[in-house]
Amino acid sequence: MVKILVTGFEPFGGSNVNPSQRLVEALAVGGVEGVELVRVILPCRFEDAGRQVAAAIDRHRPDAVVCFGQGSGASMAVERVGVNLEDARIADNAGDQPDGRPVDADGAPAYFATLPVKELARALNAGGVPARLSLSAGAFVCNHVLYSALRHLDRRGRRTPCGFVHVPKLPEQVATDDFSDKESSMGLDTLTLGARIVLTVVADHVRTQAPVPALTATTGS
Ligand code: PCA
């Protein structure tokens, strides 16, 4: 079994639901073949979210880390980079609204996600789930979590694949009681299918990266 830490976020920005939380919960039903899931819902708060993902990494020592969060747009967005920047258009759930603050004053400017990002976007599209690559996870709490997780693994000297996927809103989040055109959305079934595809590809990636144990032990004689 490949152990994967999967995270989603609590609702934020006045919504009472977050698609990333819903899809992480939906994964529990039936699980993912060959994968031991460790599921964690993170707070949408700069002060806690990064620390909680780092603590979960230390506690569970996963083979891979896949974080999901609510984005905008019509596609799942596989993020390529986490940046050392917090710059928020809205306040987080603790009322914190940083204006150009670093995630870590002593940290590197950015980290690349270490998941097979192109393979993930390809597999999602091939599986019928609209997906794209994204060059930046923004500068809100999702980016904070991506940067914090990658920095933590780097500091611990671990090569654990780690990355982030932004997902569209749920249909019920964009439906309004007027007759205007609506924002893009993705239903929970498609979101959950997408998450399963992501985790299956990541688990295969871990299996092929894992060092093959020696068939015979050397005696040193
Ligand atoms: N999306 C926000 C934070 C929590 C979430 O689900 C973001 O894109 O930063």
mmCIF file of N, CA, C and O and ligand atoms in Angstrom, residues 9 12 18 20 44 69-70 140-143 166, ligand 1:
data_model
loop_
_atom_site.group_PDB
_atom_site.id
_atom_site.type_symbol
_atom_site.label_atom_id
_atom_site.label_comp_id
_atom_site.label_asym_id
_atom_site.label_seq_id
_atom_site.Cartn_x
_atom_site.Cartn_y
_atom_site.Cartn_z
ATOM 1 N N PHE A 9 -9.836 21.764 2.388
ATOM 2 C CA PHE A 9 -9.997 22.945 3.240
ATOM 3 C C PHE A 9 -11.425 23.100 3.713
ATOM 4 O O PHE A 9 -12.379 22.757 3.001
ATOM 5 N N PHE A 12 -14.607 28.956 3.220
ATOM 6 C CA PHE A 12 -14.070 30.297 3.488
ATOM 7 C C PHE A 12 -14.819 31.299 2.605
ATOM 8 O O PHE A 12 -15.591 30.900 1.725
ATOM 9 N N ASN A 18 -17.003 23.778 0.917
ATOM 10 C CA ASN A 18 -15.764 23.870 0.131
ATOM 11 C C ASN A 18 -15.651 22.564 -0.669
ATOM 12 O O ASN A 18 -15.674 21.474 -0.077
ATOM 13 N N SER A 20 -13.230 21.098 -1.951
ATOM 14 C CA SER A 20 -12.078 20.258 -1.592
ATOM 15 C C SER A 20 -12.378 19.436 -0.339
ATOM 16 O O SER A 20 -11.945 18.283 -0.224
ATOM 17 N N CYS A 44 -8.883 27.340 6.990
ATOM 18 C CA CYS A 44 -8.481 28.380 6.025
ATOM 19 C C CYS A 44 -7.931 29.570 6.800
ATOM 20 O O CYS A 44 -8.538 30.642 6.856
ATOM 21 N N GLY A 69 -7.716 22.281 -2.960
ATOM 22 C CA GLY A 69 -8.354 23.498 -2.471
ATOM 23 C C GLY A 69 -9.302 24.040 -3.520
ATOM 24 O O GLY A 69 -9.223 23.670 -4.700
ATOM 25 N N GLN A 70 -10.199 24.890 -3.074
ATOM 26 C CA GLN A 70 -11.160 25.508 -3.994
ATOM 27 C C GLN A 70 -10.483 26.601 -4.807
ATOM 28 O O GLN A 70 -9.823 27.483 -4.258
ATOM 29 N N PHE A 140 -2.829 33.169 -1.552
ATOM 30 C CA PHE A 140 -3.744 33.033 -0.401
ATOM 31 C C PHE A 140 -3.370 31.763 0.382
ATOM 32 O O PHE A 140 -2.231 31.280 0.297
ATOM 33 N N VAL A 141 -4.297 31.180 1.109
ATOM 34 C CA VAL A 141 -3.948 30.095 2.038
ATOM 35 C C VAL A 141 -3.535 28.811 1.303
ATOM 36 O O VAL A 141 -2.717 28.040 1.804
ATOM 37 N N CYS A 142 -4.065 28.572 0.115
ATOM 38 C CA CYS A 142 -3.670 27.365 -0.633
ATOM 39 C C CYS A 142 -2.185 27.404 -0.979
ATOM 40 O O CYS A 142 -1.466 26.418 -0.801
ATOM 41 N N ASN A 143 -1.741 28.559 -1.486
ATOM 42 C CA ASN A 143 -0.320 28.687 -1.790
ATOM 43 C C ASN A 143 0.518 28.546 -0.521
ATOM 44 O O ASN A 143 1.589 27.922 -0.528
ATOM 45 N N HIS A 166 -5.965 22.719 -7.429
ATOM 46 C CA HIS A 166 -7.143 23.569 -7.222
ATOM 47 C C HIS A 166 -8.313 22.989 -7.993
ATOM 48 O O HIS A 166 -8.136 22.525 -9.132
HETATM 49 N N1 PCA B 1 -8.992 27.891 -1.512
HETATM 50 C C1 PCA B 1 -8.254 29.055 -1.083
HETATM 51 C C2 PCA B 1 -7.894 28.766 0.346
HETATM 52 C C3 PCA B 1 -8.757 27.637 0.778
HETATM 53 C C4 PCA B 1 -9.318 27.091 -0.462
HETATM 54 O O1 PCA B 1 -10.015 26.064 -0.554
HETATM 55 C C5 PCA B 1 -7.062 29.392 -1.985
HETATM 56 O O2 PCA B 1 -7.140 29.176 -3.198
HETATM 57 O O3 PCA B 1 -6.055 29.887 -1.493
#
